[in-house]
Tab-separated table of C-alpha atoms and ligand atoms in Angstrom:
chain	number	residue	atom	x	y	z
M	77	UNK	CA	8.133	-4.859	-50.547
M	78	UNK	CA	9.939	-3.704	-47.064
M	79	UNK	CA	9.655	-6.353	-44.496
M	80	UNK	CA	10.369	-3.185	-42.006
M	81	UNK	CA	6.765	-2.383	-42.600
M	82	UNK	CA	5.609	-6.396	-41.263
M	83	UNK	CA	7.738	-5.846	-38.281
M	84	UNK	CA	6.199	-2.624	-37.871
M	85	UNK	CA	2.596	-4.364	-37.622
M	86	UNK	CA	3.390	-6.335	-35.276
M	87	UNK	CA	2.093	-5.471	-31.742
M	88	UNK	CA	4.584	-4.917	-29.577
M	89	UNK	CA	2.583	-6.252	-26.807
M	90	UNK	CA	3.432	-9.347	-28.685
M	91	UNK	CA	6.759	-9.743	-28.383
M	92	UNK	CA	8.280	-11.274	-25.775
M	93	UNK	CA	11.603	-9.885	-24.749
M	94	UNK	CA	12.860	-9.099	-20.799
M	95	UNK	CA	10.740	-6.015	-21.005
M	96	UNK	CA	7.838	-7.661	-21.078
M	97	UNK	CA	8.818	-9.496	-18.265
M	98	UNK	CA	9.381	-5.973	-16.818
M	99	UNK	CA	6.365	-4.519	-17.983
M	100	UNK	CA	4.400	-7.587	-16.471
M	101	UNK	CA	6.521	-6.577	-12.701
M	102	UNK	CA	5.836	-3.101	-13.066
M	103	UNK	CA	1.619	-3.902	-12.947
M	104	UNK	CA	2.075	-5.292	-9.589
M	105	UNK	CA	3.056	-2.343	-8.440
M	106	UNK	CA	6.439	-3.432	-6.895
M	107	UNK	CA	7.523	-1.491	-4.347
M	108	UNK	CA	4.576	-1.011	-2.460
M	109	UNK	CA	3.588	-4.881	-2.471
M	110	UNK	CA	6.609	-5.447	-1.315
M	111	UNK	CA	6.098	-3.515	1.556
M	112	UNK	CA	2.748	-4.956	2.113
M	113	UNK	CA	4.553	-8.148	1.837
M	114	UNK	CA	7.039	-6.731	5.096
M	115	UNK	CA	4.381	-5.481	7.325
M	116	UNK	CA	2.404	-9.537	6.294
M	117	UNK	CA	6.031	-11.031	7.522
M	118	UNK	CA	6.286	-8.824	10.617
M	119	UNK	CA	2.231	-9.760	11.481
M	120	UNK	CA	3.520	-13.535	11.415
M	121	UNK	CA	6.822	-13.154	13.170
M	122	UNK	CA	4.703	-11.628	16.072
M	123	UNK	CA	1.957	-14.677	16.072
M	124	UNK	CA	4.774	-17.260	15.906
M	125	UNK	CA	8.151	-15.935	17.358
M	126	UNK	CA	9.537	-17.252	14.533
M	127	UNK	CA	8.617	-20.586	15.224
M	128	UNK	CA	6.559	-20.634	11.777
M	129	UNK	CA	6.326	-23.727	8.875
M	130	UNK	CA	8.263	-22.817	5.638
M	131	UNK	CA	5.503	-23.804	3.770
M	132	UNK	CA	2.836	-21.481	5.325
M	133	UNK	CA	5.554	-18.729	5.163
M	134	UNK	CA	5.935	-19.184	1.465
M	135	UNK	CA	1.733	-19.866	1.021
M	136	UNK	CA	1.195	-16.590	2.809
M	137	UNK	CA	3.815	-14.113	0.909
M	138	UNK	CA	3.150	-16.029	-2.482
M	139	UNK	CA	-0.889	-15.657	-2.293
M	140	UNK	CA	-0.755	-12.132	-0.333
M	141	UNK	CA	1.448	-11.742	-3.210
M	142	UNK	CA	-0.453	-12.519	-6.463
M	143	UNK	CA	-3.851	-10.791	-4.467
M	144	UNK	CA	-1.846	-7.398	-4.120
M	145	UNK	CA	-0.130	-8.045	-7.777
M	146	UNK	CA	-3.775	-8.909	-9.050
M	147	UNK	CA	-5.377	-5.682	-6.568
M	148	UNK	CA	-2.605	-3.355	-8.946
M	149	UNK	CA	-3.014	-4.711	-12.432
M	150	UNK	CA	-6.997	-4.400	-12.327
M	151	UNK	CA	-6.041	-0.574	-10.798
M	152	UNK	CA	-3.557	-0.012	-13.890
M	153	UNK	CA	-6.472	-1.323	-16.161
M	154	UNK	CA	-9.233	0.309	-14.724
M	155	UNK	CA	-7.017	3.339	-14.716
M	156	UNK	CA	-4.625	3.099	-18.109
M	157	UNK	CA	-6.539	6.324	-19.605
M	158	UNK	CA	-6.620	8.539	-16.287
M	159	UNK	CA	-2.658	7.100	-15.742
M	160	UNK	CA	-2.130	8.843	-19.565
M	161	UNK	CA	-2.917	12.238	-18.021
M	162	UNK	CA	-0.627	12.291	-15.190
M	163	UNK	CA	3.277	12.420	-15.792
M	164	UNK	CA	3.915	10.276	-12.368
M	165	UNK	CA	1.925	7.239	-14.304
M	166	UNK	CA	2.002	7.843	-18.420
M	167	UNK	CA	5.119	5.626	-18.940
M	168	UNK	CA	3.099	2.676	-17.556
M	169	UNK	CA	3.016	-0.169	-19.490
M	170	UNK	CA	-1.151	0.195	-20.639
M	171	UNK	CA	-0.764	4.336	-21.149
M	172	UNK	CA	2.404	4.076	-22.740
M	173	UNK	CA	1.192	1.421	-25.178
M	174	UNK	CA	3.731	-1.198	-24.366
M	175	UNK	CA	0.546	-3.811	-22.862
M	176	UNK	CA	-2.924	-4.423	-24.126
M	177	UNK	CA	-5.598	-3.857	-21.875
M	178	UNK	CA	-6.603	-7.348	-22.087
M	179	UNK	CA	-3.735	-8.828	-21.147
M	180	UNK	CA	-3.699	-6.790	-17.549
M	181	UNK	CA	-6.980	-7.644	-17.249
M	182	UNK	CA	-6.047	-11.769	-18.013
M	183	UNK	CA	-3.192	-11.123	-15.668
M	184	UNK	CA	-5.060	-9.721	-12.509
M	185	UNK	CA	-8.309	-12.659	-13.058
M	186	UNK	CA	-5.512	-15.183	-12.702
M	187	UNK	CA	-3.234	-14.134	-9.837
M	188	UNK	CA	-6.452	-13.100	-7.890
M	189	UNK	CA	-7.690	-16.670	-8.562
M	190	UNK	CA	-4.343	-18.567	-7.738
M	191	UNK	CA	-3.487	-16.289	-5.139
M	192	UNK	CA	-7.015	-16.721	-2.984
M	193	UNK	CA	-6.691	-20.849	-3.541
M	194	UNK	CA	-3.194	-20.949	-2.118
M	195	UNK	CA	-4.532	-18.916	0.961
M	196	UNK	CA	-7.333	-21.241	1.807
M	197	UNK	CA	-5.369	-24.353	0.791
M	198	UNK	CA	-1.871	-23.552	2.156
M	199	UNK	CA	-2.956	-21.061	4.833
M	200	UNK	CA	-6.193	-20.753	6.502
M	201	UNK	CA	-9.733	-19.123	5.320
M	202	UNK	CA	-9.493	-16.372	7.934
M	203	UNK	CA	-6.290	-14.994	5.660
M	204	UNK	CA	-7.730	-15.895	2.537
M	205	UNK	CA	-11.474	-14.008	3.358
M	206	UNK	CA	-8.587	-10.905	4.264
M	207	UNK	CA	-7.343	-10.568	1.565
M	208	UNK	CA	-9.846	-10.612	-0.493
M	209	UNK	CA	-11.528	-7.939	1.453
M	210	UNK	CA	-8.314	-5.822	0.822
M	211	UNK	CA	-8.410	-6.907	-2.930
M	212	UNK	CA	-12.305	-5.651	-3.432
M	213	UNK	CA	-11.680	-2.733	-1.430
M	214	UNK	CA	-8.701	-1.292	-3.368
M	215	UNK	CA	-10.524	-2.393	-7.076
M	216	UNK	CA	-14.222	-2.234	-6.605
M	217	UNK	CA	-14.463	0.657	-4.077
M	218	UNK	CA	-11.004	2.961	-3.845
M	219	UNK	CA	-10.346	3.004	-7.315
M	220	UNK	CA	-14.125	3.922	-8.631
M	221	UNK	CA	-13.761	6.334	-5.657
M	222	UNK	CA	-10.699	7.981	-6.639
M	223	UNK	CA	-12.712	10.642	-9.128
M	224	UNK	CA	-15.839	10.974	-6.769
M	225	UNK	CA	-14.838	12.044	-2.908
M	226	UNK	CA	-11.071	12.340	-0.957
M	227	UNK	CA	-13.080	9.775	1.200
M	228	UNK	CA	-11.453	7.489	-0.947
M	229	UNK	CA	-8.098	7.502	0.726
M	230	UNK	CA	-10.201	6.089	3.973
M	231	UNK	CA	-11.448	2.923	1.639
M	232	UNK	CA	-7.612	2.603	0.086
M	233	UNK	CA	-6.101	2.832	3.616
M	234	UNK	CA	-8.591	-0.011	5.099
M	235	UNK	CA	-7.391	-1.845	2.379
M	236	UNK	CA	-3.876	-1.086	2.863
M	237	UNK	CA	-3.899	-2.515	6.289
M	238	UNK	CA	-5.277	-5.613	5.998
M	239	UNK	CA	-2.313	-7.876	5.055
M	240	UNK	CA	-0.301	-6.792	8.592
M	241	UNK	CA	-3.623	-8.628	9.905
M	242	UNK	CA	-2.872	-11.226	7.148
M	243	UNK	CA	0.088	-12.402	8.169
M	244	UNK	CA	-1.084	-12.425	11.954
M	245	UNK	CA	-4.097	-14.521	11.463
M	246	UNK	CA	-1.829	-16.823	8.980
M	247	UNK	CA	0.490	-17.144	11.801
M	248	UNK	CA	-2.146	-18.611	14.139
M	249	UNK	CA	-3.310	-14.814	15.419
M	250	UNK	CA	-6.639	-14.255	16.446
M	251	UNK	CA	-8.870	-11.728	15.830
M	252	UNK	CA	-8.412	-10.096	18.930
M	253	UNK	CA	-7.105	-6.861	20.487
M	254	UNK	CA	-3.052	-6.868	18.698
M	255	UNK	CA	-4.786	-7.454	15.340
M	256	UNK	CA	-7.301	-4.582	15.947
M	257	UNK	CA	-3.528	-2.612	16.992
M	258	UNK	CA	-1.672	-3.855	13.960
M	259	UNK	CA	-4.706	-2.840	12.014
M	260	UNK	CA	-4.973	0.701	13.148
M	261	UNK	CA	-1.488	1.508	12.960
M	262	UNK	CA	-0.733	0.285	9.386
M	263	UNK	CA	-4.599	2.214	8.536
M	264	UNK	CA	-3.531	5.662	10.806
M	265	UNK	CA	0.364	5.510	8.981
M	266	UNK	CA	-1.020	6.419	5.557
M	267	UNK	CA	-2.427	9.526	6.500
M	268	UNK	CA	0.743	11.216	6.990
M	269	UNK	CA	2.263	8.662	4.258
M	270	UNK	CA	-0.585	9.754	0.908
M	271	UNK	CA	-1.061	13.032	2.184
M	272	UNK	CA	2.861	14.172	1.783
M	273	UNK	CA	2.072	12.110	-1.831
M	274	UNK	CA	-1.186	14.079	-2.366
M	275	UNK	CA	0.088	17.424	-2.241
M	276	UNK	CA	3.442	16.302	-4.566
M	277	UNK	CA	1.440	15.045	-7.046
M	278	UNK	CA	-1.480	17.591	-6.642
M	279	UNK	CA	-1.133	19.114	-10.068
M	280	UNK	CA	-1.170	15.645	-11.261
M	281	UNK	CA	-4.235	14.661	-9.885
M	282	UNK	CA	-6.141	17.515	-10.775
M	283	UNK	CA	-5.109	17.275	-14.463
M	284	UNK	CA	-6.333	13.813	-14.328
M	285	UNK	CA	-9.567	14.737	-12.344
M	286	UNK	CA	-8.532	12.708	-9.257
M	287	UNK	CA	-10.617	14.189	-5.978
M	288	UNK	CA	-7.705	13.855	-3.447
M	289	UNK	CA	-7.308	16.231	-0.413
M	290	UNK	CA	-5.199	18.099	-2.162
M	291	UNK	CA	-7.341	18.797	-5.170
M	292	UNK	CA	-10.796	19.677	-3.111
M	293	UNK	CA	-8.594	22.043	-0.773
M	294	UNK	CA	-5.434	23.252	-2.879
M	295	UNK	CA	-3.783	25.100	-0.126
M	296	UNK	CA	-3.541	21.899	1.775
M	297	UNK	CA	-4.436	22.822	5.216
M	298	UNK	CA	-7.232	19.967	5.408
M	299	UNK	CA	-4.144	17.427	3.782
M	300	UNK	CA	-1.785	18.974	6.840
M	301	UNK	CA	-4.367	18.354	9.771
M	302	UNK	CA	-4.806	14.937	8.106
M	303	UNK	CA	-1.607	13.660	8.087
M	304	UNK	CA	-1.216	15.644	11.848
M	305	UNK	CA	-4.245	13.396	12.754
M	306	UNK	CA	-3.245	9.930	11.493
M	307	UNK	CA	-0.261	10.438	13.205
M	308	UNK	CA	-1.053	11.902	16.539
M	309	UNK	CA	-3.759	9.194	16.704
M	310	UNK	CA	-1.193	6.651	16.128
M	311	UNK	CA	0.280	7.449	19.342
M	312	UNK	CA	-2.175	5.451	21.154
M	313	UNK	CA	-2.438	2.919	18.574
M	314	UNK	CA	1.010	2.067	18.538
M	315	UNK	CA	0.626	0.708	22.118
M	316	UNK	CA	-1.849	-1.716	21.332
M	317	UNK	CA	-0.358	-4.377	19.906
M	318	UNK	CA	1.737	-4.591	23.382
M	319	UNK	CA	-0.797	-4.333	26.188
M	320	UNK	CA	1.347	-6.039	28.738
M	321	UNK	CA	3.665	-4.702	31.964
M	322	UNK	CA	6.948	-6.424	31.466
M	323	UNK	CA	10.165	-4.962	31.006
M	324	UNK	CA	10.153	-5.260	26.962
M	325	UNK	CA	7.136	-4.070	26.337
M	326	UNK	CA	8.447	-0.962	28.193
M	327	UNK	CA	11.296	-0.577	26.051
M	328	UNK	CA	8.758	-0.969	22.740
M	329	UNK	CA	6.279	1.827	24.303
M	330	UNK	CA	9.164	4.270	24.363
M	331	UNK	CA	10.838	3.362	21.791
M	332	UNK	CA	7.536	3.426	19.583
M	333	UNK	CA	6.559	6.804	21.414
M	334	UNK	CA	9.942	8.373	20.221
M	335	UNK	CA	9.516	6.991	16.360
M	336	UNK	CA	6.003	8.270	16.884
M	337	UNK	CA	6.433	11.924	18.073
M	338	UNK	CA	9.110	12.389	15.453
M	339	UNK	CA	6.545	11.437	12.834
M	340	UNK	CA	4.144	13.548	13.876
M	341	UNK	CA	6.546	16.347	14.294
M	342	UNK	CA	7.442	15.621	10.800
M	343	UNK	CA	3.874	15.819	9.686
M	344	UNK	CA	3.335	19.138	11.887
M	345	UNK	CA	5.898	20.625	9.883
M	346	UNK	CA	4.131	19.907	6.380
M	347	UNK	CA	0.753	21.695	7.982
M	348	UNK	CA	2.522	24.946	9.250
M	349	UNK	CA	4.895	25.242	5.319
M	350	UNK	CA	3.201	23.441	3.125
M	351	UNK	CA	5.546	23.480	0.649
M	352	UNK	CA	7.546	20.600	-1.769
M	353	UNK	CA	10.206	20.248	0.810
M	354	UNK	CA	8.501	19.429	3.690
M	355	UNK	CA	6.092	17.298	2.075
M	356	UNK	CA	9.319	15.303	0.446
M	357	UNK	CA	10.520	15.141	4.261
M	358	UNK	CA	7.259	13.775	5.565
M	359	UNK	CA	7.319	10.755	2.548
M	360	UNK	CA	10.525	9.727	3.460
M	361	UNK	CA	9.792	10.253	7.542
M	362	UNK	CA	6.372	7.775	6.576
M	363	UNK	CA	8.840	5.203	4.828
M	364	UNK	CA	11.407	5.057	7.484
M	365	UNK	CA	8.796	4.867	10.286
M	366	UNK	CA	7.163	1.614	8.914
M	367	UNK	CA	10.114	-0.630	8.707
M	368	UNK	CA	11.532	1.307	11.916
M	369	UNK	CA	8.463	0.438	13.962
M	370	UNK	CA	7.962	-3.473	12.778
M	371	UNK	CA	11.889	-3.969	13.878
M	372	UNK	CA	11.052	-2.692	17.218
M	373	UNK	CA	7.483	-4.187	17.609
M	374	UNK	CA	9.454	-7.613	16.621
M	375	UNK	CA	12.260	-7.025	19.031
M	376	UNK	CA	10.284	-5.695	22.108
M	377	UNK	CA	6.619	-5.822	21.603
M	378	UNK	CA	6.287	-9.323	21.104
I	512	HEM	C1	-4.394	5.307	0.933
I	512	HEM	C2	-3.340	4.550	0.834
I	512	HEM	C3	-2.142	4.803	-0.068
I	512	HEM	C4	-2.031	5.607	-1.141
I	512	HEM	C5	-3.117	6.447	-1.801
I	512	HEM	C6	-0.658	5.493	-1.622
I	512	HEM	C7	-0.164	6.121	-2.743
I	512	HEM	C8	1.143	6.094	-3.114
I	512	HEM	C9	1.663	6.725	-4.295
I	512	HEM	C10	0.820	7.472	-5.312
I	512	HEM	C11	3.000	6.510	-4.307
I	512	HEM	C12	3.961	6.971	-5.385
I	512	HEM	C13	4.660	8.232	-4.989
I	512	HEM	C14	5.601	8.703	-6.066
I	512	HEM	O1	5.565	8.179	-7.189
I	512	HEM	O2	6.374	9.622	-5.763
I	512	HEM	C15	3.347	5.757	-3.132
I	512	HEM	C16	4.623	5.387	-2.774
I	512	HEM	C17	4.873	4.374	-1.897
I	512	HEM	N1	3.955	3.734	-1.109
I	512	HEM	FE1	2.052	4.302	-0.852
I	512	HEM	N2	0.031	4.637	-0.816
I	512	HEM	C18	-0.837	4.162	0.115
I	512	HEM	C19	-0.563	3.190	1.043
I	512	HEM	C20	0.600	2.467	1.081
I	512	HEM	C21	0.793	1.261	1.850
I	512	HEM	C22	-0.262	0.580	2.709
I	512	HEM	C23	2.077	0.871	1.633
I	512	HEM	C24	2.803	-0.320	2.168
I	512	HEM	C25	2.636	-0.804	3.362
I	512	HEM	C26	2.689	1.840	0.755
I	512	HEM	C27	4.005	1.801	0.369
I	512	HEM	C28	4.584	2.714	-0.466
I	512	HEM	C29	5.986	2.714	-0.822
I	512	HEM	C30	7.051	1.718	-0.344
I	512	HEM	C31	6.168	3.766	-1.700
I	512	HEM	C32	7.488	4.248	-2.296
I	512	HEM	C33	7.596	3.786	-3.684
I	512	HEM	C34	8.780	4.423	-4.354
I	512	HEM	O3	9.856	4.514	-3.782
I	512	HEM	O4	8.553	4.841	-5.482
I	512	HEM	N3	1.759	2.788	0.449
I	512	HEM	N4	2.192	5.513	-2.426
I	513	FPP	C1	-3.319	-8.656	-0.210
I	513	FPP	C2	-3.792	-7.474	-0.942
I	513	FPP	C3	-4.970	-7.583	-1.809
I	513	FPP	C4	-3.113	-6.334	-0.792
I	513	FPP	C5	-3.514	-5.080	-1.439
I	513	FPP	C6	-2.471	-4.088	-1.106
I	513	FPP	C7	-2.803	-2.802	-1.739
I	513	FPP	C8	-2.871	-2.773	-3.219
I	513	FPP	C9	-3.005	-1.745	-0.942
I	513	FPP	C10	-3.446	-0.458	-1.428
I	513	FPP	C11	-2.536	0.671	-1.049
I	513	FPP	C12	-2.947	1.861	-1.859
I	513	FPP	C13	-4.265	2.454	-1.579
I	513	FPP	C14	-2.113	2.315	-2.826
I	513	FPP	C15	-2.388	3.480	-3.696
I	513	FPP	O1	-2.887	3.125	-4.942
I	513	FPP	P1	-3.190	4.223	-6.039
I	513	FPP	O2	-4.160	3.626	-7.020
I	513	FPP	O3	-3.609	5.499	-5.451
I	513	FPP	O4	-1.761	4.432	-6.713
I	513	FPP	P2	-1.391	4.978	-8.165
I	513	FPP	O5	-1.884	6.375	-8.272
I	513	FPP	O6	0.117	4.894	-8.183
I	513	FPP	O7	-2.035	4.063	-9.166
């Protein structure tokens, strides 16, 4: 009798080893939260000047946190046999067989349920209610949406700009004209940001019978005026969140203005070729113009 063969049966989803541990990181998505988790420190910084609590600081990234790593590993599990079809997402842990379904699924209850708690306890409702609009937005209505209309990069971008708000309204920020700014420029920024994405990963998507832009319109002229749009619109936007006279808030309107034009330029570009290359340049123009314009919005706008 080969003991191989007992080895053999048992899952590997069982065994715990650093991978798993990996595996477990990799269903939150990391990258992107962690961006979300930037643009929820920036919204603070501007509420507070920096004058913040530790411990609403850590209650805000750690529930924003486990809502967006919850938001991802219901995606992954909703998704695990669309993410098989599509080279971008097959090694994931559910496709590629390394997870069981359940265990995402166990995962995202529980850091949606911890995660809301530690809002309303250690933060504030107002956060908390956010957040869990951007959590039932990206599961219940972007994802379902993903194989029925492109509309659904309007639901995924709402979503997407909510935790900006987060950390302004966790940082004492009212609901008021800045959040409404903050709001529209993180929701106008991932036009030009999905729709350089959208036509990359085109062939993707349409093997795995994803309707993005891309897919509905394959020569990507309606992707191109889109991301032309979002950004061109984000012009005005951009000045919201510093409706004031003084000196600094000059400096942030041109500054912001200059990041701004360049983006759209960028995105301009990817509608008259749209080719690989200028939709690569556009992706990395989207994720040098987030951090750029929270550094100046921090230093100037504020
Ligand atoms: C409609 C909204 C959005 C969609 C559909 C979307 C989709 C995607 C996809 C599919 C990728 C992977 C690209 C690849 O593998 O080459 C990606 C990359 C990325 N996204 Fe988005 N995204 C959206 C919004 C956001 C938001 C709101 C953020 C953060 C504020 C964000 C941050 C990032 C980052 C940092 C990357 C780069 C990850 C890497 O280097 O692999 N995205 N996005
Ligand atoms: C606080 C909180 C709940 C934050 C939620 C943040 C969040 C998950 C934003 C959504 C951004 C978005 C639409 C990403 C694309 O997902 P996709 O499904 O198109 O990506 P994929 O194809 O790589 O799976």
């Amino acid at each position: 009798m080969s003991t191989g063969a007992t080895t053999l049966a048992i899952p590997r989803s069982q065994v715990t080893s650093p991978s798993r541990l990996r595996d477990f990181v990799e269903l939150a998505k990391p990258r992107i939260t962690i961006l979300e988790l930037v643009t929820a420190v920036a919204g603070m910084y501007l509420a507070t000047h920096a004058q913040w609590s530790p411990l609403v600081v850590g209650a805000t990234l750690l529930g924003a946190g486990l809502l967006a790593a919850s938001a991802n590993s219901l995606n992954m599990y909703l998704e695990r046999r669309l993410d098989a079809k599509m080279t971008r997402t097959a090694d994931r842990p559910l496709p590629a067989g390394r997870m069981a379904p359940a265990e995402a699924a166990v995962f995202g209850v529980a850091t949606v349920s911890i995660g809301f708690t530690l809002l309303v306890l250690g933060v504030n409702w107002t956060t908390a209610l956010l957040g869990l609009a951007s959590w039932f937005l990206y599961v219940a209505v972007y994802t379902p949406l993903k194989t029925r209309t492109p509309l659904n990069t309007f639901v995924g971008a709402i979503s997407g700009a909510l935790p900006i708000v987060m950390g302004w309204t966790a940082g004492g920020g009212a609901l008021d004209a800045t959040a409404l700014g903050l709001f529209l420029v993180l929701f106008l920024w991932q036009y030009p940001h999905f729709m350089a994405i959208a036509w990359l990963c085109k062939d993707d998507y349409a093997a795995a019978g994803y309707k993005m832009d891309t897919v509905v319109e394959p020569t990507g002229a309606r992707a191109g005026a889109l991301a032309v749009a979002g950004g061109a619109l984000l012009l005005p936007a951009a000045l919201l969140p510093a409706i004031r006279t003084d000196y600094s808030a000059q400096t942030y309107a041109v500054l912001a203005s200059l990041f701004t034009l360049a983006f759209v330029a960028a995105a301009a570009a990817f509608l008259v070729r749209r080719n690989d290359r200028s939709a690569r340049l556009l992706l990395r123009a989207s994720l040098l113009y987030l951090p750029a314009w929270m550094v100046v919005l921090c230093l100037f706008g504020s």
